[in-house]
XYZ file of C-alpha atoms in Angstrom:
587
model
C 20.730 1.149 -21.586
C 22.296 0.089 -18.286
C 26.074 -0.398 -18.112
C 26.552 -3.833 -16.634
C 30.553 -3.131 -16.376
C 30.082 -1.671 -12.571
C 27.878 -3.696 -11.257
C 29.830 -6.986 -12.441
C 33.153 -5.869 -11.064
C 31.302 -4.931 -7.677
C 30.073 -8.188 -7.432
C 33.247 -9.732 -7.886
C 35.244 -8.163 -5.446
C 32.552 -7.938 -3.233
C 33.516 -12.527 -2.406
C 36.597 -11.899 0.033
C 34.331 -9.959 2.369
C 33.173 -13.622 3.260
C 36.708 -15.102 4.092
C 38.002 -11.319 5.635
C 34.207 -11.037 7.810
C 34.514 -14.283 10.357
C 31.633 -13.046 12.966
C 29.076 -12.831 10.117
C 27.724 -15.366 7.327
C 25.078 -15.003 5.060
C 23.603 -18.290 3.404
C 21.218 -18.796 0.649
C 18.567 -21.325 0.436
C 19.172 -21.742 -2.747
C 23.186 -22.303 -4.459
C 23.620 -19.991 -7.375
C 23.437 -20.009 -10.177
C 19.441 -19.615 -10.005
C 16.695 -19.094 -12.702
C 15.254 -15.614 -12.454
C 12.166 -15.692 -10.330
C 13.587 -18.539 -8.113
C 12.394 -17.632 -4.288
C 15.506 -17.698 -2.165
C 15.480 -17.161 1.200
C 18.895 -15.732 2.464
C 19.789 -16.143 6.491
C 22.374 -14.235 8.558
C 23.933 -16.323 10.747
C 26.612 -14.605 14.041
C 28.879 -16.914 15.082
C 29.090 -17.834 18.418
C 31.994 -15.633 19.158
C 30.549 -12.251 18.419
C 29.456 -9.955 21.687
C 26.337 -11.099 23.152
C 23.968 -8.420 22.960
C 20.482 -7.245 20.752
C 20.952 -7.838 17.213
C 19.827 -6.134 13.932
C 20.001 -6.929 10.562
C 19.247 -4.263 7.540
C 19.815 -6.197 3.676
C 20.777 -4.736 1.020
C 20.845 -5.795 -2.826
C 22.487 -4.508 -5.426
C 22.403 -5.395 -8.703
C 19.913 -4.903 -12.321
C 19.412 -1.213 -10.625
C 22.942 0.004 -10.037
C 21.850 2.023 -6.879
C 21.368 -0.324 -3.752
C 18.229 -1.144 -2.487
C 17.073 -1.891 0.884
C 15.493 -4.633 1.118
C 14.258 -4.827 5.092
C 16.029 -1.934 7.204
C 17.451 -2.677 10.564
C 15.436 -4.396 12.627
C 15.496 -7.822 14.390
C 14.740 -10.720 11.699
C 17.491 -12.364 10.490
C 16.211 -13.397 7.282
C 14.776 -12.313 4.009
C 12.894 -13.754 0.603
C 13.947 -12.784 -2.495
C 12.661 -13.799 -5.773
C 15.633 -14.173 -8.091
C 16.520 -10.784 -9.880
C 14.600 -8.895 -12.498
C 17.037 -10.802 -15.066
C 20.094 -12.655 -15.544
C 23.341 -11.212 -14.177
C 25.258 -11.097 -11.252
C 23.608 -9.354 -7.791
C 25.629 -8.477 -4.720
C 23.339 -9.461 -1.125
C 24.749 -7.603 2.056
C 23.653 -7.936 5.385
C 24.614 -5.318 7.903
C 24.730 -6.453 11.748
C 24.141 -3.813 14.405
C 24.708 -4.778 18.041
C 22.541 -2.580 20.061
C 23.887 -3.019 23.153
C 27.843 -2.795 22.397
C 27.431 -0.439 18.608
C 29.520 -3.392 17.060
C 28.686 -3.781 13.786
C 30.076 -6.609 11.221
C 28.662 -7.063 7.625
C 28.635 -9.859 5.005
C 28.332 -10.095 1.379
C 27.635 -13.117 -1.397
C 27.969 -12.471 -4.354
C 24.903 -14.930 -6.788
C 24.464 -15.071 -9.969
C 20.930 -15.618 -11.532
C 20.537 -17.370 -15.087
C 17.894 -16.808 -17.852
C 14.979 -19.295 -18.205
C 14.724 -18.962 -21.693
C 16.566 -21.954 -22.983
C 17.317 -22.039 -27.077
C 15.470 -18.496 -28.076
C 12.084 -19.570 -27.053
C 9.866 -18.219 -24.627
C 8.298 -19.765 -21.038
C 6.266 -19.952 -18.606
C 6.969 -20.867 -15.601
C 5.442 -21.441 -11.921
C 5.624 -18.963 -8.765
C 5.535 -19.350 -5.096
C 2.341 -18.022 -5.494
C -0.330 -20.172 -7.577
C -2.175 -17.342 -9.014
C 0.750 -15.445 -10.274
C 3.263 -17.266 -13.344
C 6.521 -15.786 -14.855
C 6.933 -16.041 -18.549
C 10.452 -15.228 -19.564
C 11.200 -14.049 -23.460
C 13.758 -13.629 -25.470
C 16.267 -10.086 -25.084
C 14.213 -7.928 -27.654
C 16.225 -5.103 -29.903
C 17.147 -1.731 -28.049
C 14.808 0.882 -28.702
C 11.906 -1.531 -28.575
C 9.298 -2.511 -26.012
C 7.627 -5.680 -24.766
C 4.436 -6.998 -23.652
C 2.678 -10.039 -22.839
C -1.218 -11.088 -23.560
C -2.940 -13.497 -21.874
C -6.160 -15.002 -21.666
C -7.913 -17.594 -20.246
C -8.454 -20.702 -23.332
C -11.904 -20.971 -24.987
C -13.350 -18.092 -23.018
C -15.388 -15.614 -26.047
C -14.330 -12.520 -26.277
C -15.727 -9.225 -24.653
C -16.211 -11.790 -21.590
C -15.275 -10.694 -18.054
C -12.011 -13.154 -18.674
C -11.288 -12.347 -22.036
C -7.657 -10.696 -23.120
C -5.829 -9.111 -20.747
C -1.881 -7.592 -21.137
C 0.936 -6.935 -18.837
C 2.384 -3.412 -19.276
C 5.065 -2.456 -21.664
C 8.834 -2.469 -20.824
C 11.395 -1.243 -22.575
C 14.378 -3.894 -24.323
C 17.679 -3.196 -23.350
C 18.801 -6.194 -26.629
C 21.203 -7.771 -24.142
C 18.668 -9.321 -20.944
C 15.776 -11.673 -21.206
C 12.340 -10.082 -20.570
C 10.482 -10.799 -17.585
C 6.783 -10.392 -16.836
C 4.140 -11.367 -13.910
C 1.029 -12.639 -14.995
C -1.210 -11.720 -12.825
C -5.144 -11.190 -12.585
C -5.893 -14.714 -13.138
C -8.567 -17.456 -12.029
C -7.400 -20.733 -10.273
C -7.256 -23.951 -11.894
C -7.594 -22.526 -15.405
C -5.957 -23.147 -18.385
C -4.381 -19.940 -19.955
C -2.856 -18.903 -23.175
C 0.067 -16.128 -23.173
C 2.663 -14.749 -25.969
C 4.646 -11.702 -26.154
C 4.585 -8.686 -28.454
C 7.216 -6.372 -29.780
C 6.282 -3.033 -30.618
C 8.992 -0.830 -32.318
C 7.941 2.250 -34.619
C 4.519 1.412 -34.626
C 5.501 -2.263 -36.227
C 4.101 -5.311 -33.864
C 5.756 -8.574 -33.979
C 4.888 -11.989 -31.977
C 6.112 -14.663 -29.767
C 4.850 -18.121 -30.480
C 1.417 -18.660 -27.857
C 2.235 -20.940 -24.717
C -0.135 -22.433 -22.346
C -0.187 -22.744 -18.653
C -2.549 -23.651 -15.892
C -2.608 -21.694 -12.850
C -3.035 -23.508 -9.751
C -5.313 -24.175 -6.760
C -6.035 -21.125 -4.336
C -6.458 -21.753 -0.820
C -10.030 -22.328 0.370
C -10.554 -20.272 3.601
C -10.370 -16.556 1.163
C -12.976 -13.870 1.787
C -15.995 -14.517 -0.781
C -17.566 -11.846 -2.538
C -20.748 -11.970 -4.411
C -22.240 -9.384 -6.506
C -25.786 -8.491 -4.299
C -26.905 -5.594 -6.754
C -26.885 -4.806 -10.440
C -25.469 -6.982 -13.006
C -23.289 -4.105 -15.410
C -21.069 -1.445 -14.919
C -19.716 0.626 -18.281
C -16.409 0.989 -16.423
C -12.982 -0.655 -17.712
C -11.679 -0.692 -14.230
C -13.031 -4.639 -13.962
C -10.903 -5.713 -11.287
C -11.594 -5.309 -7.983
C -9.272 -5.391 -5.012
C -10.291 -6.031 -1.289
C -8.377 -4.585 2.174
C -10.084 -7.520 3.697
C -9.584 -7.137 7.265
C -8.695 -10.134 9.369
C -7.775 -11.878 6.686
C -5.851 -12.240 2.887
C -6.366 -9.663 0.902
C -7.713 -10.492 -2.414
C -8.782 -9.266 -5.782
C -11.867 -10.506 -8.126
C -13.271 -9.865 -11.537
C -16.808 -8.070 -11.242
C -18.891 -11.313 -10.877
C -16.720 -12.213 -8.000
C -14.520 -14.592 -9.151
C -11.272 -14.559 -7.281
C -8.298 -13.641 -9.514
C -5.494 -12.732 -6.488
C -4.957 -12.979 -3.171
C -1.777 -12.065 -0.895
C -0.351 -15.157 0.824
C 0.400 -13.571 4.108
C -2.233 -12.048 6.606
C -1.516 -8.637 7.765
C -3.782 -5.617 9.229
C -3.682 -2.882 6.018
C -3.365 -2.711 2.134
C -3.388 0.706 1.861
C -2.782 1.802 -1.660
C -2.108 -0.296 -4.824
C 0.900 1.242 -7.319
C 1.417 0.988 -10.786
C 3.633 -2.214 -12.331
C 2.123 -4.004 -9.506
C 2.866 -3.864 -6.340
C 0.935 -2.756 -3.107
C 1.877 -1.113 0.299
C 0.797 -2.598 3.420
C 1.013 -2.224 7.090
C 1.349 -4.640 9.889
C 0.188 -3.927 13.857
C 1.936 -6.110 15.905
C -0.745 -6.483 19.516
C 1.877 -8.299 21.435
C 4.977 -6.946 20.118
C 7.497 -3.981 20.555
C 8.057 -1.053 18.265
C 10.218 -3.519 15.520
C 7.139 -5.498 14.721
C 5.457 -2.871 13.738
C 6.105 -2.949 9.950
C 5.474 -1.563 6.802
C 5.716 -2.866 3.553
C 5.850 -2.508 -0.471
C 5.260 -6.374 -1.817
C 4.859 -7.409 -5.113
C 2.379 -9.262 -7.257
C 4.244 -13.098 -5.685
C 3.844 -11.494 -2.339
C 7.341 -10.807 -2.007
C 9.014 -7.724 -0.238
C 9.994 -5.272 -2.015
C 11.067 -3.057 0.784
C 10.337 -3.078 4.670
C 11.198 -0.408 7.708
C 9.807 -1.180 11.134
C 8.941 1.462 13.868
C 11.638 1.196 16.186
C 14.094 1.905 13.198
C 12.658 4.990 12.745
C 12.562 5.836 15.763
C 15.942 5.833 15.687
C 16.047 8.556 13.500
C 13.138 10.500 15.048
C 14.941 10.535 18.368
C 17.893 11.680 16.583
C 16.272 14.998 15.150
C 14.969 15.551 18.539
C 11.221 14.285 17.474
C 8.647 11.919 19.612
C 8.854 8.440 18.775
C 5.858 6.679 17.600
C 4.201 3.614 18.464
C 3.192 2.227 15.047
C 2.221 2.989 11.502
C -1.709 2.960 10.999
C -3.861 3.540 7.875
C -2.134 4.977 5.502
C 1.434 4.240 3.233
C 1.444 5.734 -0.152
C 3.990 6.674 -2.769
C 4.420 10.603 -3.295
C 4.585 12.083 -6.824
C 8.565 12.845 -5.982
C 8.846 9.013 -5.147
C 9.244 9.562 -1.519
C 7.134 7.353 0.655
C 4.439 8.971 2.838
C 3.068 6.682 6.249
C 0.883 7.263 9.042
C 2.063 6.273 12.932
C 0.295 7.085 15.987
C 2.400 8.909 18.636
C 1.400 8.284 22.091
C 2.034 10.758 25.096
C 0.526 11.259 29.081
C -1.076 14.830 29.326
C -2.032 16.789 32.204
C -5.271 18.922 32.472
C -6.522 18.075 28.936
C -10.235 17.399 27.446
C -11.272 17.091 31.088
C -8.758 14.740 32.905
C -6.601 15.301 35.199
C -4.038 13.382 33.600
C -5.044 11.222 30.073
C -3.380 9.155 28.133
C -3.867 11.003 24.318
C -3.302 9.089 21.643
C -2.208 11.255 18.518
C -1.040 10.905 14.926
C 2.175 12.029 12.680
C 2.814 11.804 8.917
C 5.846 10.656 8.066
C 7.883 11.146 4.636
C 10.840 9.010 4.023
C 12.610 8.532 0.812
C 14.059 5.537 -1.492
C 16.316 4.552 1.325
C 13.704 4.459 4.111
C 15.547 7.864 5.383
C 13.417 10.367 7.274
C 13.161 13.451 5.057
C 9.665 15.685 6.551
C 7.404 14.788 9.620
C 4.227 16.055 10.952
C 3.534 15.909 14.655
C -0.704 16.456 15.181
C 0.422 18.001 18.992
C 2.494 20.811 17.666
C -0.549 21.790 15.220
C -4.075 21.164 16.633
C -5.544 22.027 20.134
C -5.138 19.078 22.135
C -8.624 20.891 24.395
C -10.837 19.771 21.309
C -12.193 16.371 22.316
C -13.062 13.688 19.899
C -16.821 14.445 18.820
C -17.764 10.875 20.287
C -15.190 10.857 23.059
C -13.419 7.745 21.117
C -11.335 5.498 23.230
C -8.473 3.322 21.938
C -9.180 -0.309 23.325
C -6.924 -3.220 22.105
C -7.501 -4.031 18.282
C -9.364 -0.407 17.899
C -5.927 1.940 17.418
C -2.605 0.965 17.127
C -0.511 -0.817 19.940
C -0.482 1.502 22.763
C 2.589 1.245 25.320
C 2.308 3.838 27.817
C -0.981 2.879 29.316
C -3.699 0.277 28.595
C -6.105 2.751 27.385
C -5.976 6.404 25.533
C -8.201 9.054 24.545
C -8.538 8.418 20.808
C -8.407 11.878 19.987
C -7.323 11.902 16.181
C -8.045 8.221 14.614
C -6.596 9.716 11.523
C -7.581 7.133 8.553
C -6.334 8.859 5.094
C -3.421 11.123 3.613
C -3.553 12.634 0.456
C -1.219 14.498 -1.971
C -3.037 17.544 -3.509
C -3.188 19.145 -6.403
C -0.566 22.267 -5.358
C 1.941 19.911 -3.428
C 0.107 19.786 -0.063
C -1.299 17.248 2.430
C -5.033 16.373 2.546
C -5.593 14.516 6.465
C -9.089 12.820 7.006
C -9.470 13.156 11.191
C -12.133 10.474 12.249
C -12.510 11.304 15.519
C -12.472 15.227 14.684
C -14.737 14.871 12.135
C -12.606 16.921 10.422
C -10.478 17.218 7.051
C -7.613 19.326 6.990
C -5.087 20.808 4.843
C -1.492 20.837 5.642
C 1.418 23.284 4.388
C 3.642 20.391 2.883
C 4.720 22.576 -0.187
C 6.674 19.149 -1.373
C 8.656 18.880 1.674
C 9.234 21.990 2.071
C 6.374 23.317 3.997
C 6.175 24.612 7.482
C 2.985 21.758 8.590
C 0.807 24.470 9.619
C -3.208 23.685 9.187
C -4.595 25.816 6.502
C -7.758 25.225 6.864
C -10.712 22.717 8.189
C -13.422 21.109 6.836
C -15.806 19.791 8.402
C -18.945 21.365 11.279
C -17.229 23.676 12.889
C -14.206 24.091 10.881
C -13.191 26.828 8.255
C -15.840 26.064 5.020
C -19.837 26.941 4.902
C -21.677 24.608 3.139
C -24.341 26.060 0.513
C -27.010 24.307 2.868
C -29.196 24.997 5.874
C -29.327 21.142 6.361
C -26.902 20.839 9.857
C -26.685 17.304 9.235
C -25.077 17.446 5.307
C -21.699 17.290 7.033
C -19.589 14.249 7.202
C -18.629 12.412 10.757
C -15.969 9.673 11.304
C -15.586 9.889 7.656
C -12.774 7.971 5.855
C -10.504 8.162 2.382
C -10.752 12.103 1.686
C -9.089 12.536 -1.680
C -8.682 15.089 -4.569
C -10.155 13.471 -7.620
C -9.001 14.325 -11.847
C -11.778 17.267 -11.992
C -10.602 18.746 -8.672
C -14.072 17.732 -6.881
C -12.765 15.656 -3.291
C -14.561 12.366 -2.416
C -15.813 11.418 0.971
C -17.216 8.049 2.702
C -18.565 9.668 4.854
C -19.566 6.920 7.932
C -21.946 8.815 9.807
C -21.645 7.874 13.184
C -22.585 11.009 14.542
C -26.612 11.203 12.565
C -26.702 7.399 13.252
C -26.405 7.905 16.976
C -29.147 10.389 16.920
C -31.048 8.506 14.233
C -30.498 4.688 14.237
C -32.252 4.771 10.521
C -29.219 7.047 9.246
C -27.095 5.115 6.423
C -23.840 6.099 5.532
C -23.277 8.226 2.588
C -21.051 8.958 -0.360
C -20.499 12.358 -0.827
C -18.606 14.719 -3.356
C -17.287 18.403 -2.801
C -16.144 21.085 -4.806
C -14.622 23.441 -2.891
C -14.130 27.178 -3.139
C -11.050 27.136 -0.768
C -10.479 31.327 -1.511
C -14.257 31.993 -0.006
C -14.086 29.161 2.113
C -16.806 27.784 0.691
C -17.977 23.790 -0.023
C -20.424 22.776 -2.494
C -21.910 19.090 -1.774
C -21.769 18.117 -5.476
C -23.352 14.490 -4.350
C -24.528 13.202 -1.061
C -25.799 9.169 -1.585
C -27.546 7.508 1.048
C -25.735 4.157 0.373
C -28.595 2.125 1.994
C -26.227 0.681 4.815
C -24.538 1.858 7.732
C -21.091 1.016 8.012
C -19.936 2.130 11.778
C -15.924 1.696 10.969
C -13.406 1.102 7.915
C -14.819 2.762 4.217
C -13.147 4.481 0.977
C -14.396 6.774 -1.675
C -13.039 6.644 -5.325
C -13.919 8.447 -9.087
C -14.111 5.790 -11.413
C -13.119 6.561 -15.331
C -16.846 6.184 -16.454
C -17.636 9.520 -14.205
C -19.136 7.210 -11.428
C -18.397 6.605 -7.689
C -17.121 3.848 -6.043
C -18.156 3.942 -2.208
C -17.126 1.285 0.397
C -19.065 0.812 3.557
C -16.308 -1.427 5.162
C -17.822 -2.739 8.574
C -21.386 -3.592 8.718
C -23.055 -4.458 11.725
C -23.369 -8.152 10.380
C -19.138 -7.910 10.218
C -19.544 -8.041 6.231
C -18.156 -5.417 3.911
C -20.125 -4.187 0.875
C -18.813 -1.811 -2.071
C -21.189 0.289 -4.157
C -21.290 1.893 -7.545
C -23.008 4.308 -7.934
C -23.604 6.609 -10.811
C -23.420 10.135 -10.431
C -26.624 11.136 -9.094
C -26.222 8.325 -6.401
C -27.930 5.266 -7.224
C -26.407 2.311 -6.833
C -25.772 0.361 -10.217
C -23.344 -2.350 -8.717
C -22.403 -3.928 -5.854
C -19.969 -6.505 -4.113
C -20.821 -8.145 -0.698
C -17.561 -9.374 1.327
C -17.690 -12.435 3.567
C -15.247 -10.119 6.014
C -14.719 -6.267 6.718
C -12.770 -4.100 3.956
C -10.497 -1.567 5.442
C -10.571 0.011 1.759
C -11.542 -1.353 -1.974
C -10.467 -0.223 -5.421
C -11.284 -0.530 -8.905
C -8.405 -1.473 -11.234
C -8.337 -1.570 -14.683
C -5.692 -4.879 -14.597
C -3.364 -6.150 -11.502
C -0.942 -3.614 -12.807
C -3.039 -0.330 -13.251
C -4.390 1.206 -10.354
């Protein structure tokens, strides 16, 4: 159980810091006390006497979690969102002020406190900012026990695509109310929900509430199922990257059941409890608009670093800076928090040019306090000679913000990173053609290329077909039963043969022998030039997205595991990547 004692004193004697700070004030939207879940925005405000000069801001909360968390690291908004607590108690907001220009820096801190919504022992359910996603609040349950929450949309039968669904199980503390999302649900429907206490094996229940979720917005990607009708797998939710647009989630008929409020360029990975990482590319702005993100299920931030802050750090260990994170943004099996930035730089006598503009990749690890811990820089590790395969150019809105020049040589166009099985990194190159493995031995690893797959790299293929190997593939990852899945694009057989479809494909790799076995290669019956993801599904089937059709529609396949297609889900927009979920919690 947490020890409250700390963090209530803290917050406490944390209130003079207003009165002693004068250049600094931080005001909430909202006056506490506050309900938990109440969206607050707080704003840092510098009075008019502080230097003139480039400000940051980095916030901080601490509070349910002893340890602080940042919330957005330094960078130049003045303002955050926060969705009252994770329960009832007293929290601690700091902002931190950083003048660029002088190195003044002045900090604030407000101490709020943030009530329980149940009100005489009972249960509720209550609204969010977002109309899809409702809070219901229960009762402190005994220490030692857990909670969860059913819910289900009324008069549906079951075994339906919307029959019962459950939150996840957290743990009672006996002293805080229990708070849950409920998430994965249709608009304008009427829904019943109750908790259930599990301790030693013995289930009790909360009294069944109703609620009806709200109106989504009406310009949303639509997705309609365009082949097969059933799929044995549990994973029935599906979740769309939708590019150019709000990302969104549906059952597998279609039906929206989620969407994130904001627009921005990548969802990258779901992560269990819900939540999501996501990257933004900024055209017109500098380095600090380049962001990336873990939000939750209401679309709020749950943390948020910026390029030019870690640049800052990048610079100090002597490193190149980058221009902005791309692709990828995952969560590490030590909890540290893996990206992917392009890193820009003007060559001389390379791939043919006198002087080029060559726009490269690095992998960055930082841990639970957006700290740079372990970088990977692609010019200290691959020959900068080898040309992209298609001699790719970076254009605006086809790589990330460029700042040195209007154009580059797109030599890398690295799309995926992957953790595998013994602690190392897993790179999908698109404009290589190439997958490689990097020495990341947990963070400890020198980031030397073990080996290549790919034509021309380090593996034979148990073929004499040329043309079984991938090109501008995307989403190489290690599956359960060790095999590594592939959407594998194509470009390079479609420009030879315009009647070349992307494929699916599955390796098992002999990595010893340098050998790869092509387990399953599925012509997918569509060509998808760009975007694309390849994942295992629990029922031993594949999951392929061809993300950018020629007709600027998105379309994800099941297929089973000789390759036919049993199921599939047309977007009205592009997909950077889709998953299967078993719930808006699982993925």
């Amino acid at each position: 159980m947490r020890s409250w004692a700390p963090i209530l004193l803290s917050a406490a004697g944390l209130a003079p810091a207003l009165v002693a700070q004068t250049s600094v004030s931080l005001e909430p939207s909202v006056a506490s006390p506050a309900a938990v879940g109440t969206l607050v925005t707080w704003t840092a405000t510098v009075s008019d006497g502080a230097n003139p000069g480039t400000l940051w801001y980095r916030f901080i909360i601490r509070g349910f979690d002893p340890r602080p968390r940042i919330v957005k690291d330094f960078g130049p908004d003045n303002s955050f969102r926060w969705a009252a607590g994770e329960a009832e108690g007293f929290y601690a907001i700091e902002v931190r002020v950083r003048n660029r220009d002088t190195g003044e820096q002045m900090e604030a801190v407000a101490p709020f406190q943030v009530v329980s919504n149940v009100t005489s022992g009972q249960p509720v359910a209550k609204t969010t900012s977002h109309p899809l996603v409702w809070l219901y609040s229960a009762p402190p349950c005994p220490l030692g026990a857990s909670m969860f929450v059913y819910f289900q949309a009324a008069g549906v039968e079951p075994g339906t695509a919307d029959a019962l669904h459950r939150t996840p199980a957290k743990q009672c503390n006996g002293l805080f109310s229990m708070n849950f999302h409920i998430a994965g649900i249709r608009p304008a429907t009427p829904y019943h929900v109750k908790h259930v206490i599990e301790r030693n094996s013995l289930f009790s229940e909360g009294p069944v509430l109703q609620f009806t979720s709200g109106e989504a917005p009406d310009h949303l990607p639509v997705h309609t199922v365009s082949e097969g009708s059933f799929t044995s797998s549990n994973q029935r939710v599906f979740l769309a990257g939708s590019l150019f647009t709000n990302f969104v989630a549906t059952d597998l008929e279609g039906n929206l059941i989620w969407y994130y409020p904001e627009v921005i360029t990548f969802l990258t990975r779901p992560e269990p409890g819900g939540y999501f990482f996501g990257i933004n590319e900024d055209e017109s702005g500098d380095q600090s608009k380049q962001i990336v993100r873990m939000f939750d299920l209401e679309g709020i931030t749950v943390f948020e670093t910026n390029a030019a802050r870690v640049n800052e750090q990048l610079t100090a260990a002597g490193k190149r800076p980058i221009n902005a994170f791309h692709h990828e943004a995952r969560r590490l099996s030590n909890g540290h928090i893996l990206v992917l930035a392009g890193v820009e730089q003007i060559m001389q006598n390379v791939q043919g040019s006198d002087s080029a503009n060559i726009l490269a990749d690095m992998i960055i690890v930082l841990n639970r306090n957006l700290e740079v811990v372990w970088t990977w820089d692609a010019f200290d590790h691959l020959d900068v000679q080898r040309a992209a395969t298609m001699d790719d150019m970076c254009t605006p809105g086809v790589c990330p913000p460029l700042f040195l020049a209007p154009e580059a040589k797109d030599w890398l166009h690295s799309n995926s990173v992957a953790e595998t099985p013994d602690g190392n990194l897993l790179l999908s190159i698109r404009s290589q053609d190439w997958v490689i493995k990097i020495d990341y031995q947990n963070g400890q690893g020198s980031g030397n290329v073990l080996w290549r797959l790919g034509k021309d790299g380090d593996f034979r293929i148990d073929s004499s077909d040329p043309d079984l190997w991938f090109s501008h593939q995307h989403d190489a990852e290690y599956e359960s039963d060790g095999t590594l899945t592939i959407f594998d694009n194509s470009n390079v057989r479609q420009a030879a043969n315009p009647e070349a479809n992307s494929r699916g494909q599955v390796y098992r790799l002999d990595e010893q022998n340098r050998v790869a076995e092509l387990v399953m290669n599925a012509d997918l019956g569509y060509y998808a030039f760009a975007l694309g993801s390849a994942q295992r599904l629990e029922n031993g089937n594949y999951l392929f997205d061809a993300g950018f059709l020629l007709d600027g529609a998105g379309i994800s396949l099941e297929t089973d595991a000789n390759g036919n297609t049993v199921h599939a889900i047309k977007s009205s927009a592009p997909e950077y990547r889709t998953f299967r979920l078993k719930d808006m919690y699982t993925p």
